[in-house]
């Protein structure tokens, strides 16, 4: 843990002493000097100013079964004061690292411009030349996680209480429409449109009718009827002043940076109140890339690449018995519990001697490697889809299954006769606190089984992907400064809960799934690998060996 600690201190000093303070303060001073009104005379609040209207927290939710609500995404439904982090996600996940770096470089300039011009610049950098398919993948698989985490609780409650929901926003419609309709059941979404050229690539320029004017949109959507509820942001602009006269009731949504009007913690959407469970999501970034977080990302990136290479080399050349200690020195934390359960129990399930089958939850491709280092002995891992690069770099033996039940069963039986085996019955990884359905094949092959609860936490990068290059999965995971693995051995499965004890393979699989879910505090689901890949990547998850 010495090397990452030293690097992080260097990064911290570099950020705050050379870049962050001077960069941010200079932009703030220039903006305040050029654009803010220098008059200090106190003026009465006009009746069309947002401050004259009640907070969204005071909006009654009862008897709105027939009402119509109109609101925006940026500054209303989302707590984030700026849409910059979401454009950064598009640039990084859908585009490339250089595109994201350019977007970060122009951020000081964006602070000096009006909102409309800043929006157009962010759209151009994020979308120019981007394939429509890539933008739709980011909107479907990456952004919903960050939207849900930034959803304004009280604004959503007002939205959910009304029958008809209309969202008019200056944000490109391709980014928000899928989330709004799938998760929030919004009826009408009107946003900025992005023209495309031949080949299905965006020009990056907003169409002539963008951003949409809410008064015109409401006239087209509602006719002469007035919306019952209108939600506006706390900032004051001409369009919102006109919008105020169109609504029967108006409420102001205050962001996290406004503590005098609204309690920031009260506006945070807890996971249990999500309108729809978030089970699957994709993308490499594990954090919301605000300007400061993005700056930290790009400063850490070269150090992270070197650290990942160092970790891979050490894991490949050193014995598995000392890999855990070496990994701890490089910043990888592995917490192991339950080893005494293996020492205090014995197995006499069958007359034929075979290896132990370790049945573990699946969080990253490194699960079998970490399990092997925790036991301090080499294990064999079976995989459903693993890139050739990952197979070569793996410090333990890996065997690819063919998704043919009889053939895979024979392969696993043969490997068990040779030694201990690791299997992940989910068939794919899941980042959120859910367990996918366990395939029952493993239960038919062995009686000496040890369920293992595995969980992972990362701070910067996810080590899994559904639509990206799988050969980079272990590299991204090892680029995290302090990734943490938690491994808990549950003890050998009692004979009465094996197929030899009279249970069916499905009963055994469901029992182990429930046991591991309880140990981790997760929720069991019936979702499968196919469900995950169809949702995130639009395919069934077949991976080329060269990927």
Coordinates of C-alpha atoms in Angstrom, one line a residue, residues 40-401:
X40 CA -25.3 46.2 -4.4
X41 CA -28.6 48.0 -3.8
X42 CA -31.2 45.6 -2.4
X43 CA -34.3 45.3 -4.7
X44 CA -37.7 43.8 -4.0
X45 CA -38.2 40.3 -5.4
X46 CA -40.5 40.6 -8.5
X47 CA -43.6 38.4 -8.6
X48 CA -42.3 36.4 -11.6
X49 CA -39.0 35.6 -9.9
X50 CA -38.6 32.0 -8.8
X51 CA -38.0 33.1 -5.2
X52 CA -41.6 34.3 -5.0
X53 CA -42.9 30.7 -5.5
X54 CA -42.9 27.9 -2.9
X55 CA -40.4 25.1 -2.8
X56 CA -41.2 21.8 -4.4
X57 CA -41.1 20.2 -1.0
X58 CA -44.4 22.1 -0.2
X59 CA -46.3 20.8 -3.2
X60 CA -49.3 18.6 -2.1
X61 CA -49.2 15.1 -3.7
X62 CA -52.9 14.1 -3.1
X63 CA -55.7 14.3 -5.6
X64 CA -53.5 14.7 -8.6
X65 CA -54.7 11.6 -10.5
X66 CA -55.9 13.7 -13.4
X67 CA -53.3 16.5 -13.3
X68 CA -50.6 17.3 -15.9
X69 CA -47.1 18.2 -14.8
X70 CA -44.4 19.9 -16.9
X71 CA -40.7 20.1 -15.9
X72 CA -37.1 20.1 -17.2
X73 CA -34.4 17.5 -16.6
X74 CA -31.4 19.7 -16.0
X75 CA -31.9 21.5 -12.7
X76 CA -35.3 20.1 -11.9
X77 CA -35.5 16.3 -12.0
X78 CA -31.7 16.0 -11.5
X79 CA -29.9 17.5 -8.4
X80 CA -26.7 18.1 -10.3
X81 CA -26.3 21.8 -10.9
X82 CA -24.7 21.2 -14.3
X83 CA -25.2 18.7 -17.1
X84 CA -21.4 18.7 -17.7
X85 CA -20.8 15.3 -15.9
X86 CA -23.3 13.6 -18.2
X87 CA -21.7 15.0 -21.3
X88 CA -18.4 13.8 -20.0
X89 CA -19.9 10.3 -19.7
X90 CA -20.9 10.5 -23.3
X91 CA -17.5 11.7 -24.4
X92 CA -15.6 9.1 -22.3
X93 CA -17.8 6.0 -22.6
X94 CA -19.3 6.6 -26.1
X95 CA -16.4 8.5 -27.7
X96 CA -12.8 8.2 -26.5
X97 CA -10.4 9.4 -23.8
X98 CA -9.0 12.2 -26.0
X99 CA -12.5 13.5 -26.6
X100 CA -13.2 13.5 -22.9
X101 CA -9.9 15.3 -22.2
X102 CA -10.8 18.1 -24.7
X103 CA -14.2 18.5 -23.0
X104 CA -12.4 19.0 -19.7
X105 CA -10.0 21.5 -21.2
X106 CA -12.8 23.8 -22.4
X107 CA -14.6 23.7 -19.0
X108 CA -13.1 27.1 -17.8
X109 CA -14.4 28.6 -21.0
X110 CA -17.8 27.2 -20.4
X111 CA -18.0 29.0 -17.1
X112 CA -17.6 32.3 -18.8
X113 CA -20.4 31.7 -21.4
X114 CA -24.1 31.9 -21.2
X115 CA -26.0 28.6 -20.7
X116 CA -27.1 28.3 -24.3
X117 CA -23.7 28.7 -25.9
X118 CA -22.1 26.5 -23.2
X119 CA -24.6 23.8 -24.0
X120 CA -23.9 24.0 -27.7
X121 CA -20.1 23.6 -27.2
X122 CA -20.6 20.6 -24.8
X123 CA -22.9 19.0 -27.4
X124 CA -20.5 19.6 -30.2
X125 CA -17.5 18.1 -28.4
X126 CA -19.4 15.1 -27.1
X127 CA -21.3 14.2 -30.3
X128 CA -19.4 15.4 -33.3
X129 CA -18.6 12.3 -35.3
X130 CA -20.1 10.0 -32.7
X131 CA -22.1 7.0 -34.1
X132 CA -25.8 7.0 -33.3
X133 CA -25.4 3.4 -32.1
X134 CA -22.7 4.4 -29.5
X135 CA -24.8 7.3 -28.2
X136 CA -27.8 5.1 -27.8
X137 CA -25.7 2.5 -26.0
X138 CA -24.5 5.1 -23.5
X139 CA -28.0 6.4 -23.0
X140 CA -29.4 2.9 -22.4
X141 CA -26.7 1.2 -20.5
X142 CA -24.5 3.9 -18.8
X143 CA -26.5 7.0 -17.9
X144 CA -29.5 5.5 -16.1
X145 CA -27.3 4.6 -13.1
X146 CA -26.1 8.2 -12.7
X147 CA -29.5 9.7 -13.4
X148 CA -31.1 7.6 -10.7
X149 CA -28.4 8.5 -8.2
X150 CA -28.9 12.2 -9.0
X151 CA -32.7 12.1 -9.2
X152 CA -34.3 14.8 -7.0
X153 CA -36.6 12.9 -4.6
X154 CA -39.2 15.6 -4.1
X155 CA -39.4 16.6 -7.8
X156 CA -39.8 12.9 -8.7
X157 CA -42.6 12.5 -6.1
X158 CA -44.5 15.4 -7.7
X159 CA -43.9 14.0 -11.2
X160 CA -45.1 10.5 -10.1
X161 CA -48.2 11.9 -8.5
X162 CA -49.6 13.3 -11.7
X163 CA -51.2 11.3 -14.5
X164 CA -49.7 13.1 -17.5
X165 CA -46.0 13.9 -17.5
X166 CA -44.4 16.2 -20.0
X167 CA -40.7 17.0 -20.0
X168 CA -39.3 19.8 -22.1
X169 CA -35.5 20.2 -22.0
X170 CA -32.7 21.8 -23.9
X171 CA -30.6 18.6 -23.4
X172 CA -30.4 16.4 -26.5
X173 CA -33.4 14.1 -26.6
X174 CA -31.3 11.0 -27.5
X175 CA -29.6 11.2 -24.0
X176 CA -32.7 11.4 -21.8
X177 CA -35.7 10.0 -23.7
X178 CA -35.0 6.4 -23.0
X179 CA -34.5 6.9 -19.2
X180 CA -37.5 9.2 -18.8
X181 CA -39.9 6.8 -20.5
X182 CA -38.6 3.6 -19.2
X183 CA -37.9 4.6 -15.6
X184 CA -40.1 7.6 -14.9
X185 CA -43.0 6.7 -17.3
X186 CA -42.9 10.2 -18.9
X187 CA -45.5 10.5 -21.7
X188 CA -44.0 13.3 -23.8
X189 CA -40.3 14.2 -24.1
X190 CA -39.2 17.2 -26.1
X191 CA -35.5 18.0 -26.3
X192 CA -32.9 19.3 -28.6
X193 CA -32.4 17.4 -31.9
X194 CA -29.1 16.4 -33.4
X195 CA -28.8 16.1 -37.2
X196 CA -26.8 13.2 -38.6
X197 CA -24.8 12.6 -41.8
X198 CA -24.5 9.5 -43.9
X199 CA -23.2 6.6 -41.9
X200 CA -25.3 7.4 -38.9
X201 CA -22.9 9.8 -37.3
X202 CA -23.9 13.0 -35.5
X203 CA -22.7 16.4 -36.7
X204 CA -22.6 17.7 -33.2
X205 CA -24.7 20.8 -34.1
X206 CA -28.1 21.4 -32.7
X207 CA -30.9 21.6 -35.2
X208 CA -32.4 25.0 -36.1
X209 CA -35.4 24.5 -33.8
X210 CA -33.2 23.6 -30.8
X211 CA -33.2 24.2 -27.9
X212 CA -37.0 24.0 -27.8
X213 CA -39.1 26.8 -26.3
X214 CA -41.4 25.5 -23.6
X215 CA -44.3 27.9 -24.4
X216 CA -44.4 26.7 -28.0
X217 CA -44.1 23.1 -27.1
X218 CA -46.9 23.3 -24.5
X219 CA -49.1 24.9 -27.1
X220 CA -48.5 22.0 -29.5
X221 CA -48.8 19.2 -26.8
X222 CA -51.6 20.6 -24.6
X223 CA -53.4 23.0 -27.0
X224 CA -55.3 25.6 -25.1
X225 CA -55.2 23.7 -21.8
X226 CA -52.8 24.9 -19.1
X227 CA -50.6 22.4 -17.2
X228 CA -51.7 21.9 -13.6
X229 CA -48.2 21.9 -12.1
X230 CA -45.0 23.4 -13.4
X231 CA -41.6 22.8 -11.9
X232 CA -38.8 25.3 -12.4
X233 CA -35.2 25.6 -11.4
X234 CA -34.0 28.2 -8.9
X235 CA -32.1 30.2 -11.5
X236 CA -34.0 33.0 -13.2
X237 CA -34.1 33.4 -17.0
X238 CA -36.5 34.9 -19.5
X239 CA -37.9 31.7 -20.8
X240 CA -38.9 30.5 -17.3
X241 CA -40.5 33.9 -16.5
X242 CA -42.7 33.3 -19.6
X243 CA -43.3 29.7 -18.5
X244 CA -44.6 30.8 -15.1
X245 CA -47.7 32.4 -16.6
X246 CA -48.7 29.1 -18.4
X247 CA -49.1 26.9 -15.3
X248 CA -51.8 26.8 -12.7
X249 CA -49.3 26.0 -9.9
X250 CA -45.6 26.7 -9.9
X251 CA -43.0 25.2 -7.6
X252 CA -39.3 25.8 -7.4
X253 CA -36.7 23.0 -7.3
X254 CA -33.6 24.0 -5.4
X255 CA -30.3 22.2 -6.1
X256 CA -27.9 20.7 -3.6
X257 CA -25.9 24.0 -3.5
X258 CA -28.9 25.8 -2.1
X259 CA -29.2 25.0 1.6
X260 CA -31.3 28.0 2.7
X261 CA -34.4 26.8 0.8
X262 CA -34.1 23.0 0.8
X263 CA -32.3 20.4 2.8
X264 CA -29.8 18.8 0.4
X265 CA -30.0 15.4 2.1
X266 CA -33.8 15.4 1.9
X267 CA -33.6 15.6 -1.9
X268 CA -31.4 12.5 -2.3
X269 CA -33.2 9.5 -3.8
X270 CA -32.5 6.4 -1.7
X271 CA -32.1 3.1 -3.6
X272 CA -35.2 1.6 -2.0
X273 CA -37.3 4.4 -3.6
X274 CA -35.9 4.0 -7.1
X275 CA -38.9 3.9 -9.5
X276 CA -37.4 0.7 -11.0
X277 CA -34.7 -1.6 -9.7
X278 CA -31.3 -0.9 -11.2
X279 CA -29.8 -4.4 -11.8
X280 CA -27.6 -3.9 -14.8
X281 CA -25.5 -1.0 -16.1
X282 CA -22.4 -0.7 -18.2
X283 CA -19.5 1.7 -18.6
X284 CA -16.0 2.0 -17.1
X285 CA -16.4 5.0 -14.8
X286 CA -17.5 4.2 -11.3
X287 CA -18.0 7.8 -10.3
X288 CA -19.9 10.9 -11.6
X289 CA -17.3 12.8 -13.6
X290 CA -17.8 16.3 -12.2
X291 CA -15.1 18.8 -13.4
X292 CA -12.9 18.2 -10.3
X293 CA -13.4 14.5 -10.4
X294 CA -12.6 14.5 -14.2
X295 CA -9.4 16.4 -13.5
X296 CA -8.5 13.9 -10.9
X297 CA -9.2 11.1 -13.4
X298 CA -6.8 12.4 -16.0
X299 CA -4.0 13.2 -13.6
X300 CA -4.3 9.6 -12.1
X301 CA -4.6 7.9 -15.5
X302 CA -0.9 7.5 -16.4
X303 CA -0.1 6.4 -12.8
X304 CA -3.0 4.0 -12.9
X305 CA -1.8 2.4 -16.1
X306 CA 1.7 1.9 -14.7
X307 CA 0.3 0.5 -11.5
X308 CA -1.9 -2.0 -13.4
X309 CA 1.0 -3.2 -15.4
X310 CA 3.1 -3.7 -12.2
X311 CA 0.3 -5.6 -10.5
X312 CA -0.2 -7.9 -13.5
X313 CA 3.5 -8.6 -13.8
X314 CA 3.8 -9.4 -10.1
X315 CA 0.8 -11.7 -10.2
X316 CA 2.1 -13.6 -13.2
X317 CA 5.7 -14.2 -12.0
X318 CA 5.2 -14.7 -8.2
X319 CA 3.9 -17.8 -6.6
X320 CA 0.2 -17.8 -5.7
X321 CA 1.0 -18.4 -2.1
X322 CA 2.5 -14.9 -1.6
X323 CA 0.4 -13.0 -4.2
X324 CA -2.1 -11.8 -1.6
X325 CA 0.7 -10.2 0.5
X326 CA 2.3 -8.6 -2.6
X327 CA -1.2 -7.3 -3.7
X328 CA -1.7 -5.7 -0.3
X329 CA 1.6 -3.8 -0.7
X330 CA 0.4 -2.4 -4.1
X331 CA -3.0 -1.3 -2.6
X332 CA -5.3 -4.2 -3.3
X333 CA -7.3 -5.0 -0.1
X334 CA -8.5 -8.6 0.3
X335 CA -10.6 -9.4 3.4
X336 CA -11.1 -13.1 4.0
X337 CA -13.5 -14.7 6.5
X338 CA -14.6 -18.2 7.2
X339 CA -11.4 -20.2 6.5
X340 CA -11.8 -21.9 9.9
X341 CA -15.1 -23.4 8.6
X342 CA -13.1 -25.3 6.0
X343 CA -10.6 -26.6 8.6
X344 CA -13.3 -27.7 11.1
X345 CA -15.4 -29.7 8.7
X346 CA -14.6 -32.8 6.7
X347 CA -16.3 -34.4 3.7
X348 CA -17.4 -38.0 3.3
X349 CA -20.1 -37.4 0.7
X350 CA -18.8 -40.0 -1.7
X351 CA -16.5 -42.9 -2.1
X352 CA -14.9 -41.6 -5.2
X353 CA -12.2 -39.1 -4.3
X354 CA -12.5 -35.8 -6.2
X355 CA -11.6 -32.1 -5.7
X356 CA -13.7 -29.5 -3.9
X357 CA -16.1 -27.4 -6.0
X358 CA -16.0 -23.8 -4.9
X359 CA -19.3 -22.1 -5.9
X360 CA -18.9 -18.3 -5.7
X361 CA -20.7 -15.2 -6.7
X362 CA -19.3 -13.4 -9.8
X363 CA -18.2 -9.8 -9.5
X364 CA -15.2 -9.5 -11.8
X365 CA -13.0 -11.8 -13.9
X366 CA -10.4 -11.9 -11.1
X367 CA -12.8 -13.7 -8.7
X368 CA -11.1 -17.1 -9.1
X369 CA -7.6 -15.5 -8.8
X370 CA -8.5 -13.8 -5.6
X371 CA -10.1 -17.0 -4.3
X372 CA -7.0 -18.9 -5.1
X373 CA -4.8 -16.4 -3.3
X374 CA -7.1 -16.5 -0.3
X375 CA -6.7 -20.3 0.0
X376 CA -3.0 -20.0 -1.0
X377 CA -3.2 -22.8 -3.4
X378 CA -3.7 -23.0 -7.2
X379 CA -7.3 -23.6 -8.4
X380 CA -8.8 -24.2 -11.8
X381 CA -11.5 -21.9 -13.1
X382 CA -14.2 -22.6 -15.7
X383 CA -15.5 -19.7 -17.7
X384 CA -18.2 -19.2 -20.2
X385 CA -16.6 -16.4 -22.2
X386 CA -13.1 -15.2 -21.7
X387 CA -10.9 -13.3 -24.1
X388 CA -7.6 -14.9 -25.3
X389 CA -5.7 -12.0 -23.7
X390 CA -7.3 -12.7 -20.3
X391 CA -6.5 -16.4 -20.6
X392 CA -2.9 -15.7 -21.3
X393 CA -2.5 -13.2 -18.4
X394 CA -4.3 -15.4 -15.9
X395 CA -2.0 -16.7 -13.1
X396 CA -4.2 -19.8 -12.7
X397 CA -5.5 -22.4 -15.1
X398 CA -8.7 -21.4 -16.9
X399 CA -10.9 -23.7 -19.0
X400 CA -13.6 -22.4 -21.4
X401 CA -17.0 -24.0 -21.4

